[in-house]
mmCIF file of C-alpha atoms in Angstrom:
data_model
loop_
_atom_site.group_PDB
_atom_site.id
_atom_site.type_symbol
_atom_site.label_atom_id
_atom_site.label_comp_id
_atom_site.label_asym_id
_atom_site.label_seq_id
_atom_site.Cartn_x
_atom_site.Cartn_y
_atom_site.Cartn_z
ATOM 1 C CA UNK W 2 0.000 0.000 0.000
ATOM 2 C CA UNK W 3 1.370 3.681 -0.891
ATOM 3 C CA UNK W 4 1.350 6.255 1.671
ATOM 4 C CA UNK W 5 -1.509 8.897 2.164
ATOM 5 C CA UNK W 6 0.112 12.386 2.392
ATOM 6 C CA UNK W 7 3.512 13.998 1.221
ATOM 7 C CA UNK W 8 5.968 11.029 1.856
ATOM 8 C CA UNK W 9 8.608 10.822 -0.534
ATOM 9 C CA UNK W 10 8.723 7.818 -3.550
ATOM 10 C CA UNK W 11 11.161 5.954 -3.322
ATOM 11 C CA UNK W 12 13.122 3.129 -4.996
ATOM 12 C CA UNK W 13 10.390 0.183 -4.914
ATOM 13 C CA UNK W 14 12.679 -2.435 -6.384
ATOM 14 C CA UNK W 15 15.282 -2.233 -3.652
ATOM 15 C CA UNK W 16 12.659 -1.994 -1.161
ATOM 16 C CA UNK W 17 11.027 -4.888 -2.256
ATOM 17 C CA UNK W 18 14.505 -6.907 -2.550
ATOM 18 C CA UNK W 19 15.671 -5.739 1.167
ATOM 19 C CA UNK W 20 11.978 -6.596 2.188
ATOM 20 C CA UNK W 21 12.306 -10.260 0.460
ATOM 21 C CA UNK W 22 15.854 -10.257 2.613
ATOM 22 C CA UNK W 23 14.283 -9.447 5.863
ATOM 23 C CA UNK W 24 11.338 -11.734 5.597
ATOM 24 C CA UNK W 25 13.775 -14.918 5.093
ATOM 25 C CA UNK W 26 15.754 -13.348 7.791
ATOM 26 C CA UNK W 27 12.947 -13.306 10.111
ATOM 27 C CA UNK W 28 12.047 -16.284 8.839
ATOM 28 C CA UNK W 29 15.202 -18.296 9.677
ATOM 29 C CA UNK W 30 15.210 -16.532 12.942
ATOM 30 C CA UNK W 31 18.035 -14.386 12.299
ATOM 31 C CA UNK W 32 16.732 -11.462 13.882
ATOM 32 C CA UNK W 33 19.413 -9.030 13.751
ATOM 33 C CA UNK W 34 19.924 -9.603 9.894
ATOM 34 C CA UNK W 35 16.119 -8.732 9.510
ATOM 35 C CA UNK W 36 16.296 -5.718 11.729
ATOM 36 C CA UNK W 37 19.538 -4.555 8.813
ATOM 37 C CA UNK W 38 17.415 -5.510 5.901
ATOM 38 C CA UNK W 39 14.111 -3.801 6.940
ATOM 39 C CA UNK W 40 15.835 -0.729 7.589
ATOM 40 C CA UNK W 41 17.679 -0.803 4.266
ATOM 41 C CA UNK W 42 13.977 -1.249 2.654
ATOM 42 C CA UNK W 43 12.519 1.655 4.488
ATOM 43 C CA UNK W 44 15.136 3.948 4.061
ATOM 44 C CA UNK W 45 14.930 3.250 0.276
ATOM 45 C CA UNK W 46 10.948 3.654 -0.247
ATOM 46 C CA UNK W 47 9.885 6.034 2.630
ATOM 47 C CA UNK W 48 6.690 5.871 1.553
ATOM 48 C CA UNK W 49 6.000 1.836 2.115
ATOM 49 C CA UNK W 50 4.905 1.114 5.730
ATOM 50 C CA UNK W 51 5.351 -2.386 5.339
ATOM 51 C CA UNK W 52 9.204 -2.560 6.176
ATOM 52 C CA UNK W 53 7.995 -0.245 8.719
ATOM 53 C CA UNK W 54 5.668 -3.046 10.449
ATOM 54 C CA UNK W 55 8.129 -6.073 9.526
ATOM 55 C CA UNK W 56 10.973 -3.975 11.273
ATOM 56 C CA UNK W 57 8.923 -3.832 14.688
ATOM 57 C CA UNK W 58 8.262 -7.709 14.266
ATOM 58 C CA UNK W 59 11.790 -8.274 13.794
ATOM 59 C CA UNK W 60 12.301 -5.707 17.199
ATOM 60 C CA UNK W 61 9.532 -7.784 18.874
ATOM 61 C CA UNK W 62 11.063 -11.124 18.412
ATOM 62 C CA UNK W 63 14.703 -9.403 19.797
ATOM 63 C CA UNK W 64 12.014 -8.305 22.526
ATOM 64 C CA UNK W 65 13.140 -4.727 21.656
ATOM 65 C CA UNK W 66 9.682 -3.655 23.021
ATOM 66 C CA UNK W 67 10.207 -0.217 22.848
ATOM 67 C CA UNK W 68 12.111 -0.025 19.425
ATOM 68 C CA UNK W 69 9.305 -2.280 18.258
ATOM 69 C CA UNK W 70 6.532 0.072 19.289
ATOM 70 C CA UNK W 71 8.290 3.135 17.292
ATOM 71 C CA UNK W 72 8.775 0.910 14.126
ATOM 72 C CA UNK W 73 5.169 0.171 14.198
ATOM 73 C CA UNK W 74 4.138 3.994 15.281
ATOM 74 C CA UNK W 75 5.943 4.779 11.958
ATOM 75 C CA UNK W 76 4.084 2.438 9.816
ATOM 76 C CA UNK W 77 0.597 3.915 11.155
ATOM 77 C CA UNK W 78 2.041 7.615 10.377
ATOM 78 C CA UNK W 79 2.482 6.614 6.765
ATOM 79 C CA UNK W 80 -1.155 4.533 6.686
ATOM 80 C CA UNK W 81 -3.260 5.245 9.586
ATOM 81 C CA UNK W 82 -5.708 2.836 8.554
ATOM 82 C CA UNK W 83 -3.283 -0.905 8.776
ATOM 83 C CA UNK W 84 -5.337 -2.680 10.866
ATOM 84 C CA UNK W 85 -2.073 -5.202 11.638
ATOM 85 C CA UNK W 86 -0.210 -2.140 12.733
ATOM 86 C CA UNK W 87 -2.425 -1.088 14.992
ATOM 87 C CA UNK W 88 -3.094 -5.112 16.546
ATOM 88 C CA UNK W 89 0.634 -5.100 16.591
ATOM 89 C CA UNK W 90 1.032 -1.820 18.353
ATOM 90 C CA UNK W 91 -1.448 -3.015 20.904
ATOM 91 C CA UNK W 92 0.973 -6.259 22.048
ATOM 92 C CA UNK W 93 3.904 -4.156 22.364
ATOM 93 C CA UNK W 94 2.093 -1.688 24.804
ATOM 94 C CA UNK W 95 0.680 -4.631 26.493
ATOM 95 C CA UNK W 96 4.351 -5.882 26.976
ATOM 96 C CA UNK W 97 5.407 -2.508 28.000
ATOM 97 C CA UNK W 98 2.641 -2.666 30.698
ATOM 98 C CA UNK W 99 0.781 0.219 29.038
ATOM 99 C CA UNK W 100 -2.942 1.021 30.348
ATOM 100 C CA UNK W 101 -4.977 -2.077 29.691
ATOM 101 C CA UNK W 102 -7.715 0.629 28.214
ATOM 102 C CA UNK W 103 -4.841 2.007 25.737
ATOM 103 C CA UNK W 104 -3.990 -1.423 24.799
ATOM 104 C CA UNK W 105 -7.927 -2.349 24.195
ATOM 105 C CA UNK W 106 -8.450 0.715 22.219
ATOM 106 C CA UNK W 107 -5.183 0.179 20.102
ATOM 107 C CA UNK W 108 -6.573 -3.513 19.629
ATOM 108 C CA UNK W 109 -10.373 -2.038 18.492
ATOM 109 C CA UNK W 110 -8.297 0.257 16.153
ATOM 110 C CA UNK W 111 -7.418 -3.062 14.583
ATOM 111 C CA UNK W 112 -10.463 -4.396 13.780
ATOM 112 C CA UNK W 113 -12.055 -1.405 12.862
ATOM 113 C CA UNK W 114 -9.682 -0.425 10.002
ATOM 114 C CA UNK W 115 -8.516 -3.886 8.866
ATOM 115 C CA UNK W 116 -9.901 -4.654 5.291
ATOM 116 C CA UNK W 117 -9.076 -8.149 6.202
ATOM 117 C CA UNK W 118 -10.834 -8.844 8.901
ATOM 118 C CA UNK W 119 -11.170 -12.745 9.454
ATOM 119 C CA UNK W 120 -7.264 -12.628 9.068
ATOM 120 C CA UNK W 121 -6.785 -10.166 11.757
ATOM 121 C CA UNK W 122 -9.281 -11.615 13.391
ATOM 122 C CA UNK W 123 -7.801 -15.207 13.440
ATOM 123 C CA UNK W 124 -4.704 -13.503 14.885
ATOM 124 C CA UNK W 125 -5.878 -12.058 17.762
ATOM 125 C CA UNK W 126 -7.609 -15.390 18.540
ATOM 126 C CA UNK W 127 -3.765 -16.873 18.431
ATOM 127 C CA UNK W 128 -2.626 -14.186 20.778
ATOM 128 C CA UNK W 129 -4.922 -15.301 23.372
ATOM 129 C CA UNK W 130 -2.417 -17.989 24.379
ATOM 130 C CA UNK W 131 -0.049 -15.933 24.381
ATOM 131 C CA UNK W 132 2.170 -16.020 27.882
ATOM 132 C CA UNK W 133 4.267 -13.523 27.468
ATOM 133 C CA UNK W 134 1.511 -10.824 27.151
ATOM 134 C CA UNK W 135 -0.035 -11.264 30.422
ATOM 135 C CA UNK W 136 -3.365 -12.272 32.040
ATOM 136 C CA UNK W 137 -5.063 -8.626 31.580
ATOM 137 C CA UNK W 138 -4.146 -8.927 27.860
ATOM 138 C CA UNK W 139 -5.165 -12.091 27.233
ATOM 139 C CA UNK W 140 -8.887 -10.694 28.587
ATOM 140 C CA UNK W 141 -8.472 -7.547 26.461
ATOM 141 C CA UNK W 142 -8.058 -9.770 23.430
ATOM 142 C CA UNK W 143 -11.425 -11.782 24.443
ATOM 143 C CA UNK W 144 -13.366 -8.933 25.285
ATOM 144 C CA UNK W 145 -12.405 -7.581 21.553
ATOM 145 C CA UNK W 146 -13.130 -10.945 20.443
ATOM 146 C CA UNK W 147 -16.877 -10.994 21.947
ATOM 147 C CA UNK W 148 -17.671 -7.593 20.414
ATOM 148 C CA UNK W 149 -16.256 -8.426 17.005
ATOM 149 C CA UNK W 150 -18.641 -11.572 17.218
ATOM 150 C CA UNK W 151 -21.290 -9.293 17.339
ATOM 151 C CA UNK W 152 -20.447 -7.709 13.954
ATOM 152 C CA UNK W 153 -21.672 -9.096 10.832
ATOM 153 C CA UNK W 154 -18.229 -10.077 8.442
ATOM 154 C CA UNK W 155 -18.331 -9.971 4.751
#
C-alpha cells in the first residue's frame, strides 16, 4: 500500500529486494539480519509502511519492546488505517505494561480499520495464548473478540 500524504517515492525495487531479505531473515530466525534488511527497505521507499511493520516484528522477536513500538508507530504515520499495525502496536504496549484501556483501544483500532478482517481476526484469537503478554491482555483480546462476534463479516 502507498502512503496517504507527502511522503517521498522511493526506490520500490530495492525496497522490495531488502523486504524479500528481511522476511527470510525473520524467517530463519536471524533477527538481527532482519532488523539490517528492513531498515535498508525503508530507508529506500519512505513511503512503504510495510518494512515499517516487519521492522517492529523483527524488534519484537529481539524483545526490543520499545524499538518495536516506534517501528510500528511509523508504519501507522504513513497509513493510519493498517489494521495489523495497529493489533501489533497493541501487544507491544501490552508488553510494556501500558494502560490495559490504551492497549484495548489500540486492539479495536485493529479491527475497525482492517480490510481483512477474518485474518486479523484469526490472529488475535492466536494471541490469546499468548504467555508472554499477560493475564489482563489475554482478557483484552477476548473482550475484543466478543464484540467483534457481534459484527456481521463480509
Amino acid at each position: 500500500m502507498r502512503a496517504r500524504g507527502n511522503w517521498p517515492q522511493g526506490n520500490e525495487a530495492a525496497a522490495k529486494s531488502a523486504l524479500d531479505d528481511g522476511q527470510r531473515a525473520l524467517n530463519a530466525l536471524q533477527h538481527q539480519q532482519a532488523v539490517d534488511a528492513f531498515r535498508r527497505a525503508a530507508a529506500a521507499d519512505p513511503s512503504d509502511p510495510l518494512p515499517h511493520r516487519k521492522l517492529g516484528e523483527a524488534y519484537a522477536a529481539l524483545g526490543q519492546t520499545g524499538l518495536a513500538s516506534s517501528a510500528y508507530v511509523q508504519a501507522l504515520l504513513i497509513d493510519p488505517a493498517s489494521g495489523f499495525s495497529w493489533a501489533m502496536l497493541s501487544n507491544q504496549m501490552a508488553l510494556a505494561g501500558k494502560s490495559p484501556d490504551d492497549v484495548w483501544m489500540a486492539l479495536r483500532l485493529a479491527l475497525l480499520f482492517e480490510p481483512d478482517r477474518r485474518s486479523l481476526v484469526r490472529w488475535v484469537q492466536s494471541n490469546t495464548s499468548n504467555a508472554r503478554l499477560g493475564p489482563a491482555y489475554r482478557d483484552i483480546n477476548r473482550r475484543v473478540l466478543q464484540e467483534v462476534a457481534t459484527i456481521p463479516m463480509p
